[in-house]
XYZ file of C-alpha atoms in Angstrom:
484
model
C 17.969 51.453 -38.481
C 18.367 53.657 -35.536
C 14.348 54.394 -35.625
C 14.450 51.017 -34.848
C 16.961 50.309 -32.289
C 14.936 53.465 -30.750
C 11.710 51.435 -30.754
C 13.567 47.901 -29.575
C 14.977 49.917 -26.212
C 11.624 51.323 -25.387
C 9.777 48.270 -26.061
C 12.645 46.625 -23.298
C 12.442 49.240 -20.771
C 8.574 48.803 -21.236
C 9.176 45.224 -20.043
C 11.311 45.864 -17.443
C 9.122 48.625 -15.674
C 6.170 46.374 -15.974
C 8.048 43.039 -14.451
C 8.793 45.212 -11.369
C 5.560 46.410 -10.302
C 3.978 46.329 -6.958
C 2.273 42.724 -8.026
C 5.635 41.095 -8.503
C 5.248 37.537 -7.602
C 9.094 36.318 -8.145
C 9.952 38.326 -4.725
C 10.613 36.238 -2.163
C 8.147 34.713 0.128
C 9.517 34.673 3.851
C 7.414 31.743 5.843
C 6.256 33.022 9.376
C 5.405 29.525 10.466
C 7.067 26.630 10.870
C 6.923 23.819 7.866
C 5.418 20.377 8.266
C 7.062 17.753 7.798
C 6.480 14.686 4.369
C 3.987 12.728 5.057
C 4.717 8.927 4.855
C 3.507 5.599 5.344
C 5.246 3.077 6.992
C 3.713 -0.088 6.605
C 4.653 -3.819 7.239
C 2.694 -6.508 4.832
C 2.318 -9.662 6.995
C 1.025 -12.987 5.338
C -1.454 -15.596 6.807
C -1.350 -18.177 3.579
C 0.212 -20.950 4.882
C 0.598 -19.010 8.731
C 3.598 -17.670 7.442
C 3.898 -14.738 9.797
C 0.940 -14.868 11.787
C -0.790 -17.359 13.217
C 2.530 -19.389 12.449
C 0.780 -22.998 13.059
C -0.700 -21.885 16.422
C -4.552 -22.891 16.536
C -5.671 -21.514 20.006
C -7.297 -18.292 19.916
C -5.273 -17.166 23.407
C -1.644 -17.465 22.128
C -3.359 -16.299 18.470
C -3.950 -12.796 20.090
C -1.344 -12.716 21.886
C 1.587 -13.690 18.849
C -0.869 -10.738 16.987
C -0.461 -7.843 19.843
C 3.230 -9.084 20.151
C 3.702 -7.761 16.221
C 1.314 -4.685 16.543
C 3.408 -3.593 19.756
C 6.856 -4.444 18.268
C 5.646 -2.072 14.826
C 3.928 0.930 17.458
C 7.587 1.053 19.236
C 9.317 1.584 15.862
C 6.959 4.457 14.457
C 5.190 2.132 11.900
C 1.615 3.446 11.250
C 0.018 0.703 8.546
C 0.278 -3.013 8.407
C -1.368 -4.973 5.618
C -3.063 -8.054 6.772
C -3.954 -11.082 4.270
C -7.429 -11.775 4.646
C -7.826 -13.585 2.082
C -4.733 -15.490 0.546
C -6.151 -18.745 -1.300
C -10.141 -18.097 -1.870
C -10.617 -18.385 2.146
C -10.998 -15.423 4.706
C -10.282 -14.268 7.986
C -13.831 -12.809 8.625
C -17.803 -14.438 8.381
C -17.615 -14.627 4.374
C -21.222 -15.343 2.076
C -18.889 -16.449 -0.761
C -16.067 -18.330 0.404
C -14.684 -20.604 4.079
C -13.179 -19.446 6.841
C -9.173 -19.868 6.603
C -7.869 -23.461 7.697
C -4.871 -21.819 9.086
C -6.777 -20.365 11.931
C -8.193 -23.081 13.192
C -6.532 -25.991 11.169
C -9.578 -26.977 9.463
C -11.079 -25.037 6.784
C -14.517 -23.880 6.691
C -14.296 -24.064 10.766
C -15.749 -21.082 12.615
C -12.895 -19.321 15.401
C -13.801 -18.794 18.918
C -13.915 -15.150 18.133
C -14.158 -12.113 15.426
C -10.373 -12.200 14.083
C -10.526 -9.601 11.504
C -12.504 -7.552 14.190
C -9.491 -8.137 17.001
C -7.055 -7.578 14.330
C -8.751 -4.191 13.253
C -9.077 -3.024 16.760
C -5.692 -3.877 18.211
C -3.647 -2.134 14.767
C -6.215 1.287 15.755
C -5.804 1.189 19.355
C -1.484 1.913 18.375
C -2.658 4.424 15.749
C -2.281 1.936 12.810
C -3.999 2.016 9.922
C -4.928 -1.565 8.288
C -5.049 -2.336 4.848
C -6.916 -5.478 3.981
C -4.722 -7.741 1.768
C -6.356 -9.766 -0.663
C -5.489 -12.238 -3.883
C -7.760 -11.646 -6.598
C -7.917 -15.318 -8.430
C -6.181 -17.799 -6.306
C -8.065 -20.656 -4.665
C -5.250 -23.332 -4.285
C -1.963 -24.394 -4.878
C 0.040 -28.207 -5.310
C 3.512 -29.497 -5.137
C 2.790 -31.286 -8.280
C 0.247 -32.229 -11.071
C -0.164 -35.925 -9.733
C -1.174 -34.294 -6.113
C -4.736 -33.662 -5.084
C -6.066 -30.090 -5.057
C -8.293 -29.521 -1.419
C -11.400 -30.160 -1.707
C -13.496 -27.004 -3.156
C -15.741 -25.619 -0.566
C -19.099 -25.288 -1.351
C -19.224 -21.807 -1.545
C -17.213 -21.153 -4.373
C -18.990 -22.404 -7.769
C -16.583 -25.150 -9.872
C -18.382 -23.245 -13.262
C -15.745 -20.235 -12.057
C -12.660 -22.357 -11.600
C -9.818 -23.059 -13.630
C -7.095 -25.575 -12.663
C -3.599 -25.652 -13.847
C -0.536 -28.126 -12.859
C 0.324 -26.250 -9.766
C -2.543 -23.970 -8.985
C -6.213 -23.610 -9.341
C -7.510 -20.312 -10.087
C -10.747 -18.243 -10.183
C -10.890 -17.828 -14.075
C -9.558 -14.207 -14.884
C -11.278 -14.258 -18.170
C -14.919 -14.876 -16.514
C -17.308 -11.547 -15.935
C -19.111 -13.361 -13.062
C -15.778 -13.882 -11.618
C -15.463 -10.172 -11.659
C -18.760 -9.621 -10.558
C -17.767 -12.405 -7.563
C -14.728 -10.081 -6.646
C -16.707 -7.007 -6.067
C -19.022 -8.665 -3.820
C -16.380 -9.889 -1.978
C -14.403 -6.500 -1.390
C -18.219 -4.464 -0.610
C -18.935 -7.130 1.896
C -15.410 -6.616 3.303
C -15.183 -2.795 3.499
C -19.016 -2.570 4.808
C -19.126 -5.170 7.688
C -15.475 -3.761 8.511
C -13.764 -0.618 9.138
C -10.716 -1.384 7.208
C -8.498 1.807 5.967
C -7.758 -0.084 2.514
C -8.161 -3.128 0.664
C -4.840 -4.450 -0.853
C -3.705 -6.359 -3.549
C -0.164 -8.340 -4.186
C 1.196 -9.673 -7.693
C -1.177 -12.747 -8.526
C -2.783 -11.934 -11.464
C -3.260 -14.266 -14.136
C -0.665 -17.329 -13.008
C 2.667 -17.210 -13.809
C 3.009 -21.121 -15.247
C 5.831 -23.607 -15.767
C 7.423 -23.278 -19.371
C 5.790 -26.305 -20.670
C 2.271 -24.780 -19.773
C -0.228 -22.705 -21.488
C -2.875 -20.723 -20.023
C -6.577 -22.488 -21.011
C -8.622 -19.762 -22.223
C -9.039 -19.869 -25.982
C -12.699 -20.947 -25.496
C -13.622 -17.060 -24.054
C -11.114 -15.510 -26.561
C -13.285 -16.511 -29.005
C -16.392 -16.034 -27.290
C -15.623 -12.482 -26.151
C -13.873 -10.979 -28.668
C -15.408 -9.915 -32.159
C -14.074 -10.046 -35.423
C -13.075 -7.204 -37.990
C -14.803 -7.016 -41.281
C -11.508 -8.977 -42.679
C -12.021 -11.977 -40.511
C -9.391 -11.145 -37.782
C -10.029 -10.976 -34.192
C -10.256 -7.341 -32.985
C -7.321 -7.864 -29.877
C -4.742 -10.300 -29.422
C -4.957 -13.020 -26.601
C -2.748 -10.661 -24.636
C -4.643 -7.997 -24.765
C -7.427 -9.700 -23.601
C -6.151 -11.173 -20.817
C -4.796 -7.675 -19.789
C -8.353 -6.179 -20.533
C -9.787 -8.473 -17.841
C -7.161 -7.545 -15.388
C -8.364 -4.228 -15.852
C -12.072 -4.581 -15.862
C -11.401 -6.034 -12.390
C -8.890 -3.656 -10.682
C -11.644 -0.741 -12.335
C -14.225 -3.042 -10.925
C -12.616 -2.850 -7.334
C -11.913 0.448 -7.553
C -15.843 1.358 -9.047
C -17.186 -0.358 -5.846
C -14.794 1.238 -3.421
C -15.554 4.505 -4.437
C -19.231 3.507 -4.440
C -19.234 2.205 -0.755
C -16.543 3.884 1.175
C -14.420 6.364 -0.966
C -12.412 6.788 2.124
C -10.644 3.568 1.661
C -7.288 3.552 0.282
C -6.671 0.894 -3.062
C -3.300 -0.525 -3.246
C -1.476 -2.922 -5.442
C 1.803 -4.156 -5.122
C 3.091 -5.423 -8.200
C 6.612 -7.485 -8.851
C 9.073 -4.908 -9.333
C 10.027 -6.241 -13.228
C 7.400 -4.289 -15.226
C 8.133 -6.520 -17.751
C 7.076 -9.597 -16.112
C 3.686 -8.019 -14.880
C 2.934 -7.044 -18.295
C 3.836 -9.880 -20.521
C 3.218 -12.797 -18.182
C 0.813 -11.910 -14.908
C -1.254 -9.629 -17.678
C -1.240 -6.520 -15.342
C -1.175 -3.329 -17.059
C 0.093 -1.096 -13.765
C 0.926 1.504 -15.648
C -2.773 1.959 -17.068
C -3.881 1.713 -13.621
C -1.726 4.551 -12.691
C -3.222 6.808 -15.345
C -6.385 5.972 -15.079
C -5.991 6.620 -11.069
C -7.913 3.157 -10.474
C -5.313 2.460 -7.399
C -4.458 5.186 -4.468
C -1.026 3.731 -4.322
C 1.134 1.670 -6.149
C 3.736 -0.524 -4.175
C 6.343 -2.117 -6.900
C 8.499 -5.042 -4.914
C 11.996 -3.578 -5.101
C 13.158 -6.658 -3.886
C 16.775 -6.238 -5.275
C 20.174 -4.979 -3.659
C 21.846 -1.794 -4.657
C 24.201 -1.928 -7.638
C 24.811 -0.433 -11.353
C 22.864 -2.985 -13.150
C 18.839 -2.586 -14.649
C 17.570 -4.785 -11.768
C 19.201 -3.138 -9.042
C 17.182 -1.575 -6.303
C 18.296 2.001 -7.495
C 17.490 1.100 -11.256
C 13.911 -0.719 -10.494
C 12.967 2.763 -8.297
C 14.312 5.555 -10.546
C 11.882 3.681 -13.482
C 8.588 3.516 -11.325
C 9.324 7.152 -10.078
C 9.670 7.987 -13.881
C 6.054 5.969 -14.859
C 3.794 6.932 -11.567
C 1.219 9.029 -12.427
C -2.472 9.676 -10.384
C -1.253 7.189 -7.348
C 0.849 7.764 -4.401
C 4.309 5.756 -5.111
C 5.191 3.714 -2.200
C 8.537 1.110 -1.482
C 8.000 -2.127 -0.936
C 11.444 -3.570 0.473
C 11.930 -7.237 0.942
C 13.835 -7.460 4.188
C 13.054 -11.016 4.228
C 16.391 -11.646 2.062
C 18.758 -10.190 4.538
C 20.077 -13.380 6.123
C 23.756 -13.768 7.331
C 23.938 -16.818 5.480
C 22.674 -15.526 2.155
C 24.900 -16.766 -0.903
C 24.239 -12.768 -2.193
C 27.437 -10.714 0.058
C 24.761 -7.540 0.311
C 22.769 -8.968 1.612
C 25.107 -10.819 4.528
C 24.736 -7.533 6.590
C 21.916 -4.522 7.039
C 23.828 -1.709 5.227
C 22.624 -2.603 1.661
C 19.309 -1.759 3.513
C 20.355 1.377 4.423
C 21.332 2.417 1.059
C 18.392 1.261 -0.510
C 16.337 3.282 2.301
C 19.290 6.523 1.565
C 18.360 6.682 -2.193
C 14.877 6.414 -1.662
C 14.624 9.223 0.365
C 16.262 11.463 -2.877
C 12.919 10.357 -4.897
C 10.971 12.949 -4.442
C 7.324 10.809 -5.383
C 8.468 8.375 -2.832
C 5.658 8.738 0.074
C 6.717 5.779 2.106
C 7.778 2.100 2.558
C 6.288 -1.767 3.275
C 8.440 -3.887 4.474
C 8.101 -7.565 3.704
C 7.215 -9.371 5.788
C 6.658 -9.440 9.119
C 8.266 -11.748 10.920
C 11.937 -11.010 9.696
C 11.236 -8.152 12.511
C 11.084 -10.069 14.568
C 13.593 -12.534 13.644
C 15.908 -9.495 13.017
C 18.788 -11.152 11.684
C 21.767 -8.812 10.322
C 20.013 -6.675 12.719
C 17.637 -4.808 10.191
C 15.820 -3.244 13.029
C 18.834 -1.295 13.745
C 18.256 0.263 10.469
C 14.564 0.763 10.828
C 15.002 2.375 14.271
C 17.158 5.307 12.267
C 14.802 5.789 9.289
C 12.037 5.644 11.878
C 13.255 7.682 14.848
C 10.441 10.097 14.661
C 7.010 9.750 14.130
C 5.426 10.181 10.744
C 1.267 11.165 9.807
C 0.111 9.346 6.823
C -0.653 11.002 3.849
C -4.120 11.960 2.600
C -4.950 9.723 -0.727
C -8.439 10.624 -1.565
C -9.416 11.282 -5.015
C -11.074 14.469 -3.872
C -10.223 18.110 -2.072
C -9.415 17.269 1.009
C -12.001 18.588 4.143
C -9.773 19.838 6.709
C -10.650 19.038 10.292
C -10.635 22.065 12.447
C -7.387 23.210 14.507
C -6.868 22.603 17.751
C -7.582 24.784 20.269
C -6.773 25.845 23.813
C -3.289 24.641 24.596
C -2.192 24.637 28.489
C 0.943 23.456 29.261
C 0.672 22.005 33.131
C 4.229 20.354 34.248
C 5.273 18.646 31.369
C 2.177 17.785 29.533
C 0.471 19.509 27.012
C -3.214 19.235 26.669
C -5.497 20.469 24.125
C -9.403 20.611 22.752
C -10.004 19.405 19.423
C -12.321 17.769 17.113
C -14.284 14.718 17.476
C -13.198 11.666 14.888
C -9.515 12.934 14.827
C -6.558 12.081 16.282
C -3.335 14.447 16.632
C 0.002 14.865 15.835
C 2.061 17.412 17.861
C 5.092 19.351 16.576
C 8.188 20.290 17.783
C 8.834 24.134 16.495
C 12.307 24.340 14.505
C 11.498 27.925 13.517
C 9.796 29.996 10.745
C 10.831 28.790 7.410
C 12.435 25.431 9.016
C 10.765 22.152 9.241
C 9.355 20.922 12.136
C 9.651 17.489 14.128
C 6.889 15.329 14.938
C 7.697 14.338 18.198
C 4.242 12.265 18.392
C 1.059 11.169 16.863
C -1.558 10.017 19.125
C -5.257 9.412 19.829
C -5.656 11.525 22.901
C -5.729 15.500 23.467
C -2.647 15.270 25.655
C 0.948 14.698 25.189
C 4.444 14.176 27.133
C 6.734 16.323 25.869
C 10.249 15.927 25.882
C 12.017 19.016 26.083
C 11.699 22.567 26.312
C 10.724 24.208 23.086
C 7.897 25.789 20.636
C 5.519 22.859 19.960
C 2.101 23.310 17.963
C -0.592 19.770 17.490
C -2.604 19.413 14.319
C -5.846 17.182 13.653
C -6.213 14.597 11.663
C -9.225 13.252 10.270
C -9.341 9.489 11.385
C -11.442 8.821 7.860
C -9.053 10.003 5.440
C -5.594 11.448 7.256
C -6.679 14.840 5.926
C -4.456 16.890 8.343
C -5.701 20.395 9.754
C -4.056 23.554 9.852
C -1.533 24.005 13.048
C -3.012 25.003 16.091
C -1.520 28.250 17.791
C 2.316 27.824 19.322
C 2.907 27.276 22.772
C 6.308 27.696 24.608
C 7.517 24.650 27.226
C 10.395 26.485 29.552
């Protein structure tokens, strides 16, 4: 026994000599540079079907542009560096389309050509502010009506009737259709190769979400689609065929982004009750996620704080729990705070606040879209007030490519003359400059901008990185400079 105990203490002090060797990686590490900050995107989703937010019933170009620099200016002021644009709400488009009209609600009249490139202007005047846009898009949806007795619009001549599907309130490409897949596809390569978009966006609208007396009309390609097992039974359930041609189309979108321009970010934003998109819309998000078909996944928390399961808190802590190979962003539905809401939290901003507090404790949270638009500028309870706090400093967006990031090289040759600092740096970049904190501490972005100079503030340590303009990859920080 004591031979033993003998061999037990020299095995331990073998251990212990050998866990303190020169190569000891548990010591320590003491930073000699200052930390950057998250990154984060803050985006704003604003929605043409029916004008909604923008053009709001206007039809001359003039007052068009000028409603559309009005929002870009008002989301520049507040640090907001990505707006999502719909492009294409209802089988229509904001751009010169092969395959479907331009939008009535730019003009009033669908199929009519505007006096001018919109999804151009609307592209340049989001990068001019250093904003990154995000083409929005519905999948299936070609029209809606009040009710099965109305008229659907006329179907333009573009879009083959052999592809349609109409129900008692909407009409629909049909989901279950490979040449409807096929049709997407095109749709999204023409889009990201005529246009220099920074993503291509999708909502909720999946298969549609019909009245309880109404089925969804596609037994005829259930049968034609799916096999039979040797015992006579169909290989998948209707389900999980409708599900399976959600996801040959989100893989399909994602296949020919990849293909085209793997630069450009692929987002969804489904409804917030997992549930719902699951067993009703037929969108498997959560085998998106794996798979890493999407860049980001934006789940509509459009709930207020509070201890039950569809709370804001409860919706967030799930999809933090089930994001996997995809950025996790917040989508917050501002449009419900109204003073005059029936819902008490939603009669003032602070429920906002909280929702915006907890958030920030989720540590695969990488940023917010606010929905929609126009309640900024409406601004009731006074929402902005809350923004301005969240937002008080600038934030870079985060790199979401699939591969190793290529850095962009540092800047280089800092002067300080006055107040302004000036610097050299790489073509196809633009810059974000840093306020010094000290080693070990975070830093402050004090600004991100498109030019090699900068304002600053106040006297201090600053530093400027580059960032690549195609993909947000961020360099490493340029040498320090001291403003006394």
């Amino acid at each position: 026994m004591k031979t033993w105990k003998k061999i037990v203490v020299m095995l331990c002090t073998g251990l212990i000599v050998a866990c303190h060797d020169s190569n000891n990686t548990d010591e320590p590490v003491i930073e000699t540079k200052p930390l950057l900050p998250k990154k984060e995107l803050r985006g704003v989703w604003m929605a043409t079907v029916w004008g909604l937010d923008w053009p709001r019933g206007d039809y001359n170009a003039e007052t068009q542009k000028a409603k559309y620099i009005e929002y870009m200016n008002l989301f520049a002021n507040n640090n907001i560096n990505a707006v999502f644009v719909q492009v294409r709400g209802m089988a229509d488009s904001y751009y010169e389309s092969p395959y479907e009209p331009w939008s009535k609600y730019i003009t009033g009249v669908a199929g009519k050509k505007p006096d001018y490139d919109v999804l151009r202007f609307m592209i340049d005047e989001a990068h001019k502010r250093g904003i990154s846009f995000h083409a929005w898009l519905n999948p299936y949806r070609i029209a809606t009506r009040a009710k099965k007795t109305d008229n659907f619009p006329d179907l333009d001549a573009k879009i083959p009737v052999a592809l349609t599907r109409d129900y008692s309130n909407i009409r629909v490409y049909n989901p279950a259709l490979s040449e409807v897949r096929q049709r997407i596809n095109n749709i999204v390569k023409d889009l990201i190769t005529k246009y220099d978009v920074d993503g291509v966006h999708l909502d909720d609208y999946f298969y549609p979400d019909l009245p309880a007396d109404e089925s969804l009309n596609d037994s005829v390609e259930f049968k034609a689609n799916v096999k039979k097992n040797t015992k006579g039974e169909y290989e998948m359930s209707l389900a999980d065929f409708r599900r399976n041609n959600v996801n040959l189309a989100i893989k399909g979108i994602h296949d020919v982004i990849q293909a085209t321009r793997p630069e450009v970010v692929f987002s969804i934003s489904p409804a917030g009750n997992n549930d719902n998109n699951y067993n009703h819309l037929y969108a498997d998000v959560l085998k998106w996620s794996r798979e890493g078909w999407a860049e980001a996944i934006i789940p509509q928390l459009y709930s207020p704080m509070g201890s039950g399961k569809t709370n804001f808190n409860h919706r967030l802590h799930w999809w933090a729990q089930f994001t996997y190979n995809n950025a996790l962003f917040v989508g917050y539905g501002i449009y419900r705070f109204d003073p005059a809401s029936t819902e008490a939290s939603y009669q003032t901003s602070e429920d906002l606040a909280k929702q915006f507090a907890f958030a920030s404790t989720m540590r695969k949270v990488q940023g917010s879209v606010l929905y929609s638009a126009l309640n900024m500028l409406q601004n009731k309870t006074d929402i902005m007030a809350v923004l301005r706090e969240v937002y008080k400093n600038p934030a870079v967006l985060p790199y979401l490519g699939k591969a190793k990031a290529v850095l962009p090289g540092s800047p280089t040759g800092l002067q300080i003359s006055g107040s302004e600092l000036k610097w050299t740096g790489p073509a196809n970049a633009y810059f974000a400059v840093y306020r010094s904190n000290g080693a070990g501490k975070t830093a402050t972005v004090i600004a991100v901008t498109r030019e090699m100079k900068q304002t600053l503030p106040q006297t201090g340590t600053y530093f400027v990185t580059a960032v690549s303009k195609k993909d947000n990859a961020e360099s490493e920080p340029s040498q320090e400079i001291s403003y006394r």
